[in-house]
Short mmCIF file of C-alpha atoms and ligand atoms in Angstrom, two decimals:
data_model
loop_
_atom_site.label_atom_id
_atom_site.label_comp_id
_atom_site.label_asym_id
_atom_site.label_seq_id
_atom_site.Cartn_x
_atom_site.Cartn_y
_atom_site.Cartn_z
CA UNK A 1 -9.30 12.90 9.67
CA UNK A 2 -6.03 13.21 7.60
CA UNK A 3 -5.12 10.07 5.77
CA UNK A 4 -2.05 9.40 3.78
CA UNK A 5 -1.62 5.85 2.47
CA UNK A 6 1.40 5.54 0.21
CA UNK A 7 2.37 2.66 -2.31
CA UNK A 8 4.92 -0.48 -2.29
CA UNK A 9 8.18 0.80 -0.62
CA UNK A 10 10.85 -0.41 -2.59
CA UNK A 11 14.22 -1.67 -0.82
CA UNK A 12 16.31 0.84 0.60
CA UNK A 13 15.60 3.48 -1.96
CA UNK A 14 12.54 3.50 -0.63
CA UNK A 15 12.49 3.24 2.56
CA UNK A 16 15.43 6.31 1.82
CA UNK A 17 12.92 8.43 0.40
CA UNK A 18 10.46 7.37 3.25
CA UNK A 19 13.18 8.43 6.11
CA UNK A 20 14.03 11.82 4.19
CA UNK A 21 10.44 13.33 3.53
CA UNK A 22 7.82 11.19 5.49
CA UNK A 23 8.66 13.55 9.03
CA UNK A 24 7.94 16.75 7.44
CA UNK A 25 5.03 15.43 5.37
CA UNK A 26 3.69 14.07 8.51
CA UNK A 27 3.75 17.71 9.92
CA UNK A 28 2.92 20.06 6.31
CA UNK A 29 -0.54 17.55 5.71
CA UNK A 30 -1.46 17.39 9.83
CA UNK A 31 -1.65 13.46 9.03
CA UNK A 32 -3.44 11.62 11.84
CA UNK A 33 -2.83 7.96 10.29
CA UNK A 34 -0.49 6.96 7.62
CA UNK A 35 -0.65 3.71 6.23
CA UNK A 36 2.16 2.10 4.03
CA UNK A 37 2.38 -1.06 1.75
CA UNK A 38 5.66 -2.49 2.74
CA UNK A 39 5.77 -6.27 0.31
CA UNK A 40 8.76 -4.91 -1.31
CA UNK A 41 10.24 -3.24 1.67
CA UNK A 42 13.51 -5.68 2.45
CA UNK A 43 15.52 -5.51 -0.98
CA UNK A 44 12.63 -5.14 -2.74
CA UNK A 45 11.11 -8.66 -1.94
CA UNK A 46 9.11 -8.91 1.44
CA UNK A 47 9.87 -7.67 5.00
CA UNK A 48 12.17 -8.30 7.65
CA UNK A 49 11.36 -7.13 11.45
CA UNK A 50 14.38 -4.39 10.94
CA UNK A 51 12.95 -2.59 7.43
CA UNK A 52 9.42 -2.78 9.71
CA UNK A 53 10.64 -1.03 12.65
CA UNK A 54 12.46 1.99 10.68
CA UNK A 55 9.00 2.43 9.14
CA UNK A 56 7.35 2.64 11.97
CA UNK A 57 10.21 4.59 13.92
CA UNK A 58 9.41 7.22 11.38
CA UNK A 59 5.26 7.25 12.66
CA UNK A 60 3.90 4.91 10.34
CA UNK A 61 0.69 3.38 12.15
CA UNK A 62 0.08 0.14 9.93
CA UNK A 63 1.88 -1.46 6.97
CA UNK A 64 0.02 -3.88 4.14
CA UNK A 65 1.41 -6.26 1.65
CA UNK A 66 0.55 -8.46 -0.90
CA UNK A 67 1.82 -11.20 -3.20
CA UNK A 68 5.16 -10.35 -1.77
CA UNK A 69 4.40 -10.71 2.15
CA UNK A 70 6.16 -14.17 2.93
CA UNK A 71 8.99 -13.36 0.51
CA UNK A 72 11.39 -12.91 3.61
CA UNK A 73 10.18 -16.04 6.06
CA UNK A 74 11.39 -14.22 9.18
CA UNK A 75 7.85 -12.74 8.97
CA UNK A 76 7.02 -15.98 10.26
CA UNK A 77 7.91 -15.01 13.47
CA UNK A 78 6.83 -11.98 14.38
CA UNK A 79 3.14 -11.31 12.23
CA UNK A 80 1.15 -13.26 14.71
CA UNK A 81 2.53 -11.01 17.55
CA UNK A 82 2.39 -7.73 15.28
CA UNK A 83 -0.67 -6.53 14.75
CA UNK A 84 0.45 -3.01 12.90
CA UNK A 85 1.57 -5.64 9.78
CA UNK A 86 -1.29 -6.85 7.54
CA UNK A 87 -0.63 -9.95 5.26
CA UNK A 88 -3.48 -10.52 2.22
CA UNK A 89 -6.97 -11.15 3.79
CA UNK A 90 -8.45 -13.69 1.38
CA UNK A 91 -5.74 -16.34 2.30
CA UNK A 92 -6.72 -20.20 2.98
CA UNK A 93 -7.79 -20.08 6.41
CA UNK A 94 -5.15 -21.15 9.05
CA UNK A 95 -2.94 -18.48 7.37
CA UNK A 96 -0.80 -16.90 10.34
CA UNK A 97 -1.19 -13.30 10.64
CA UNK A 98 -4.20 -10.76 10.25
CA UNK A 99 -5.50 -9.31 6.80
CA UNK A 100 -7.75 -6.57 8.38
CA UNK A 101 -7.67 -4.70 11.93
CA UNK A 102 -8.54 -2.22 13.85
CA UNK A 103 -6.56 0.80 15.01
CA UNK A 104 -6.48 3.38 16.97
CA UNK A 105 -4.86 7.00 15.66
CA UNK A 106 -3.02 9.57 17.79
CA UNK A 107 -6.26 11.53 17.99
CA UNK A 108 -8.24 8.76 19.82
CA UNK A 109 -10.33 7.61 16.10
CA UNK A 110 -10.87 4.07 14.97
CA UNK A 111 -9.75 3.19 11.90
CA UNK A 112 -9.85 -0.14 9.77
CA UNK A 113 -7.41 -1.38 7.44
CA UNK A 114 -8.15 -4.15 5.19
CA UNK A 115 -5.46 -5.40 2.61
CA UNK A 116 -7.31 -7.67 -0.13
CA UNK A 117 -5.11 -9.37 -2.85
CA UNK A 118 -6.41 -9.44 -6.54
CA UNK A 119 -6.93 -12.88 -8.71
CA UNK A 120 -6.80 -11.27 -12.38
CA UNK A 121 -3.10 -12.33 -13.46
CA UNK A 122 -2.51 -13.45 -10.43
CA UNK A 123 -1.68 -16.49 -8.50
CA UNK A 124 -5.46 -17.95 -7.36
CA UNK A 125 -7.02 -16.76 -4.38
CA UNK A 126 -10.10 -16.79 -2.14
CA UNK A 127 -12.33 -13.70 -3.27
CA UNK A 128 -11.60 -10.65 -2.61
CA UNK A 129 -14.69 -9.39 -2.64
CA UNK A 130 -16.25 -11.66 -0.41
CA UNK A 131 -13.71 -10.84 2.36
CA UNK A 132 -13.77 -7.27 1.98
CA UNK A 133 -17.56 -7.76 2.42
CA UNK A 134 -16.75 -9.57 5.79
CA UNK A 135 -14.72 -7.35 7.02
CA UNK A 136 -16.99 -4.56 6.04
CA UNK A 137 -19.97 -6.28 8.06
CA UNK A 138 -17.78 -6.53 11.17
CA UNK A 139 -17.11 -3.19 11.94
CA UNK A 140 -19.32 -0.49 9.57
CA UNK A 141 -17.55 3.05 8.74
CA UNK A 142 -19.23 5.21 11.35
CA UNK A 143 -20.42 2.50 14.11
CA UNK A 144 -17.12 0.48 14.66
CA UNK A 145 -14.85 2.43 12.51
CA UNK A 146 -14.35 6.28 12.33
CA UNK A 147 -12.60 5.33 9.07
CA UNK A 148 -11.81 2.31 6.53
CA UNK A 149 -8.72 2.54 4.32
CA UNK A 150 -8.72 -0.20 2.06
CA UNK A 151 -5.22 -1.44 0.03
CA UNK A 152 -6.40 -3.56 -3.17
CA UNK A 153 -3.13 -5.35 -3.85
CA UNK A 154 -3.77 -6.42 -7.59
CA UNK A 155 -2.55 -6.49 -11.52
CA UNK A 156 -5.53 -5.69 -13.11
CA UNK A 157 -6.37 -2.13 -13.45
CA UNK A 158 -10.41 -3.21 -13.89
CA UNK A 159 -10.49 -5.59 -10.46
CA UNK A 160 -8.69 -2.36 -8.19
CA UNK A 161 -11.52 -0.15 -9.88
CA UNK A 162 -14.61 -2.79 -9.36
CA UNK A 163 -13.17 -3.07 -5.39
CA UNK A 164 -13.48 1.22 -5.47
CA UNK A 165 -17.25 0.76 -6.46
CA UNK A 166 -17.84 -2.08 -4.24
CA UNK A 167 -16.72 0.06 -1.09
CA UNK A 168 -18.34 2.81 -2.22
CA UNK A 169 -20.14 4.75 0.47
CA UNK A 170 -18.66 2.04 3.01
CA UNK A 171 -14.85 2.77 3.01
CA UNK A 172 -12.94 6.28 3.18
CA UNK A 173 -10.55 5.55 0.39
CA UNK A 174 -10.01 2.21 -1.41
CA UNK A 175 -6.49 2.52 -2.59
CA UNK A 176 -4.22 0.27 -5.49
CA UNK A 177 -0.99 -1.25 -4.55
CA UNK A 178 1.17 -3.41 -6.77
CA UNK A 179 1.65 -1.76 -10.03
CA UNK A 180 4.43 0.49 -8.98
CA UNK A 181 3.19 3.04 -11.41
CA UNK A 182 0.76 5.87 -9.78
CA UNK A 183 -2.67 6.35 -11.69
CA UNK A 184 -3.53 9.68 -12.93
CA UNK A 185 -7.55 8.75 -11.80
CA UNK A 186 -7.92 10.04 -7.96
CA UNK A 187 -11.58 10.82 -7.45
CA UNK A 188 -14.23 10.99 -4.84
CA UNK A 189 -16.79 8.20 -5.81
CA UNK A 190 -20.62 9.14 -6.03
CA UNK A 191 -20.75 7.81 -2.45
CA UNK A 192 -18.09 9.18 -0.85
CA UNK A 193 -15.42 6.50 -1.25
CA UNK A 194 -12.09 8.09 -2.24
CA UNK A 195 -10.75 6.39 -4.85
CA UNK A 196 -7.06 6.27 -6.60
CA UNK A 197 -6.20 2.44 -8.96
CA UNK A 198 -2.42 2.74 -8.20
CA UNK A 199 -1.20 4.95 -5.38
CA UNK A 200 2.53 4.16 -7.09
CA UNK A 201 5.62 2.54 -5.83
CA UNK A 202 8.50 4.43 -3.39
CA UNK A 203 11.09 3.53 -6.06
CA UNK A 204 13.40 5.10 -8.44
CA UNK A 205 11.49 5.61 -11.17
CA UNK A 206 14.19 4.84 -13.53
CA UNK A 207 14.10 1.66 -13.69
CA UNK A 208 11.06 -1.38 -14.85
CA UNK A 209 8.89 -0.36 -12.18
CA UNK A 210 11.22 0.05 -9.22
CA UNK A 211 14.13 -2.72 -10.10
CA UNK A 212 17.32 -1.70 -12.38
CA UNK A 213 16.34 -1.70 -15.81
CA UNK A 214 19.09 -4.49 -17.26
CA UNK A 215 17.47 -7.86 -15.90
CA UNK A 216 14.10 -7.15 -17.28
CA UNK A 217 15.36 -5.86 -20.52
CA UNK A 218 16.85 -8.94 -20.96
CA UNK A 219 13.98 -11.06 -20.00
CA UNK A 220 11.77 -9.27 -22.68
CA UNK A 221 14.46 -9.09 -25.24
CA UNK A 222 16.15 -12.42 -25.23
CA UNK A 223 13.85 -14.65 -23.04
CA UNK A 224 16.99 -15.23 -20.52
CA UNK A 225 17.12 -14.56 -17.29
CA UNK A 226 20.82 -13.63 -16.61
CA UNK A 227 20.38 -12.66 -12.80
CA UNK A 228 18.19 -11.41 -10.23
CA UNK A 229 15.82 -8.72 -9.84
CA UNK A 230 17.19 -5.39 -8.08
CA UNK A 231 16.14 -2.81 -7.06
CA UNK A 232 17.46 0.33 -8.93
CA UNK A 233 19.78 2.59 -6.83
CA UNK A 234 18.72 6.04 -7.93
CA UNK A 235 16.76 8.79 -6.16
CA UNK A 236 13.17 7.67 -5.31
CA UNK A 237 9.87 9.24 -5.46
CA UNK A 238 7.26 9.30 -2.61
CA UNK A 239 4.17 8.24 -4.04
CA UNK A 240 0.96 8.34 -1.99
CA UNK A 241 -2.44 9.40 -1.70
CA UNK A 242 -3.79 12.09 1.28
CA UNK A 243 -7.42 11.84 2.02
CA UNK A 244 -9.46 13.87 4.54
CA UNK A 245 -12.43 12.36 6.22
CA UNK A 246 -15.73 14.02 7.06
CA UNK A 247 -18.89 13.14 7.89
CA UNK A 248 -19.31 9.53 8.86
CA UNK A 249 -16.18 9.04 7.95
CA UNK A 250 -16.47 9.29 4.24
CA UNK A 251 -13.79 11.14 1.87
CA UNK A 252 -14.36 14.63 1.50
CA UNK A 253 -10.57 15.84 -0.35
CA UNK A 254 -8.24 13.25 -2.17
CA UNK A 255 -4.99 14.41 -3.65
CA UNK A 256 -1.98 12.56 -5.26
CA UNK A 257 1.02 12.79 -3.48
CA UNK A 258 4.93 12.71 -4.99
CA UNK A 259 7.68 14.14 -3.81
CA UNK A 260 11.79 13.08 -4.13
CA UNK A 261 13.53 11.28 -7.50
CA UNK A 262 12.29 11.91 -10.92
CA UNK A 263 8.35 12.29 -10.76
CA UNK A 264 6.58 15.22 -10.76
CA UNK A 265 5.72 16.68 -7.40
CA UNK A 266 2.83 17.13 -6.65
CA UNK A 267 1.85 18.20 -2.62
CA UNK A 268 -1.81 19.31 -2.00
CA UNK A 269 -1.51 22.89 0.09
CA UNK A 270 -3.43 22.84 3.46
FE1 FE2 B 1 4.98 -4.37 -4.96
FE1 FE2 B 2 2.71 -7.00 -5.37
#
């Protein structure tokens, strides 16, 4: 299978970017699923049911989150009736929405999408780990699943990496979210597990990773917040990860993917 899972889309910049280059992408890389995280989607803070059904107007099959999922609360009433939207998995239980589930692609294949959230510098959570493991369990990559994406929402560079090796062999690509910086590290694990820390944001990349560069600089600088966070206006960059599936579902080809803004492209060549 053809998998393209591409990082945080960032206000309308993003979802600009997203609307210009995801159609012929879709077509140029044969993509059978493509998987977006979508927390910073609606002004760059959370998701509104409009922002979601561009994206998936445009053919994406499932969007995560992360720390930013209930930022808009209007996604209180439509995740428990929309199963293509993920919201963190190792939430309190009780939490509405799903954090993992099972689709179905164009081409008839299974494939699982699990969204964990990180704990290092982060708000406290239930472990990741152990509900990756569950969710692993419940539906194995080549018995229930014909593949397993996996979107590690997290700060620390060393927790996305440890979730890479603790898929290994039992996901087709684990995948970082959150950063907003793409990670120069995309590998095939020693068990098959495609593996990138960042996939990168959908943002214009000049900016403090994805908002206009003035708030922050004055947060750092003077220890004032003057305003809000928002999200810088320029040209974006597409930044994703393609994977293609074998075997059992495990990751035979991973290749960074940017295109639009600032960035440098890069497009792997059928
Ligand atoms: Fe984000
Ligand atoms: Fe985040």
């Amino acid at each position: 299978m053809r998998l393209l899972f591409i990082g945080d889309v960032l206000g309308k910049p993003g979802r600009d970017v997203l609307t210009a280059e995801l159609p012929r992408l879709k077509d140029a890389l044969k993509l059978d699923f493509i998987v977006i995280n979508g927390e910073n989607l609606a002004g760059g803070f959370g998701i509104t049911r409009s922002v979601a059904n561009e994206m998936f107007a445009l053919g994406v099959d499932c969007i995560t989150t992360g720390n930013h999922w209930l930022d808009q609360r209007e996604i209180l009433s439509f995740i428990n009736d929309e199963d293509r939207i993920l919201r963190p998995c190792n939430l309190p239980p009780g939490t509405p929405g799903k954090g993992a589930n099972l689709y179905q692609a164009k081409n008839g294949a299974h494939v699982l999408v699990i969204n964990p959230l990180g704990r290092v510098f982060m708000e406290p959570q239930d472990d990741p780990f152990a509900a990756v493991e569950r969710e692993l369990n419940a539906c194995p990559l080549g018995e229930g699943a014909d593949a397993i994406i996996v979107d590690m929402h997290a700060e620390a560079t060393s927790e996305k990496m440890a979730m890479g090796h603790f898929c290994d062999g039992r996901a087709s690509m684990v995948v970082g979210s959150h950063s907003h910086v793409p990670t120069a590290d995309a590998q095939i694990l020693p068990g098959g597990t495609a593996f990138q820390t960042d996939a990168g944001a959908c943002a214009d990349y000049d900016s403090v990773i994805g908002m206009e560069k003035f708030e922050p600089l004055q947060r750092f600088t003077k220890k004032m917040s003057t305003g809000r966070f928002s999200p810088a206006t320029g040209p974006a960059t597409l930044c994703g990860v393609f994977v293609e599936t074998g075997a059992k579902g495990l990751a035979t080809r991973i290749e960074p993917v940017r295109v639009g803004g600032r960035l440098k492209r890069a497009l792997p060549e059928l």
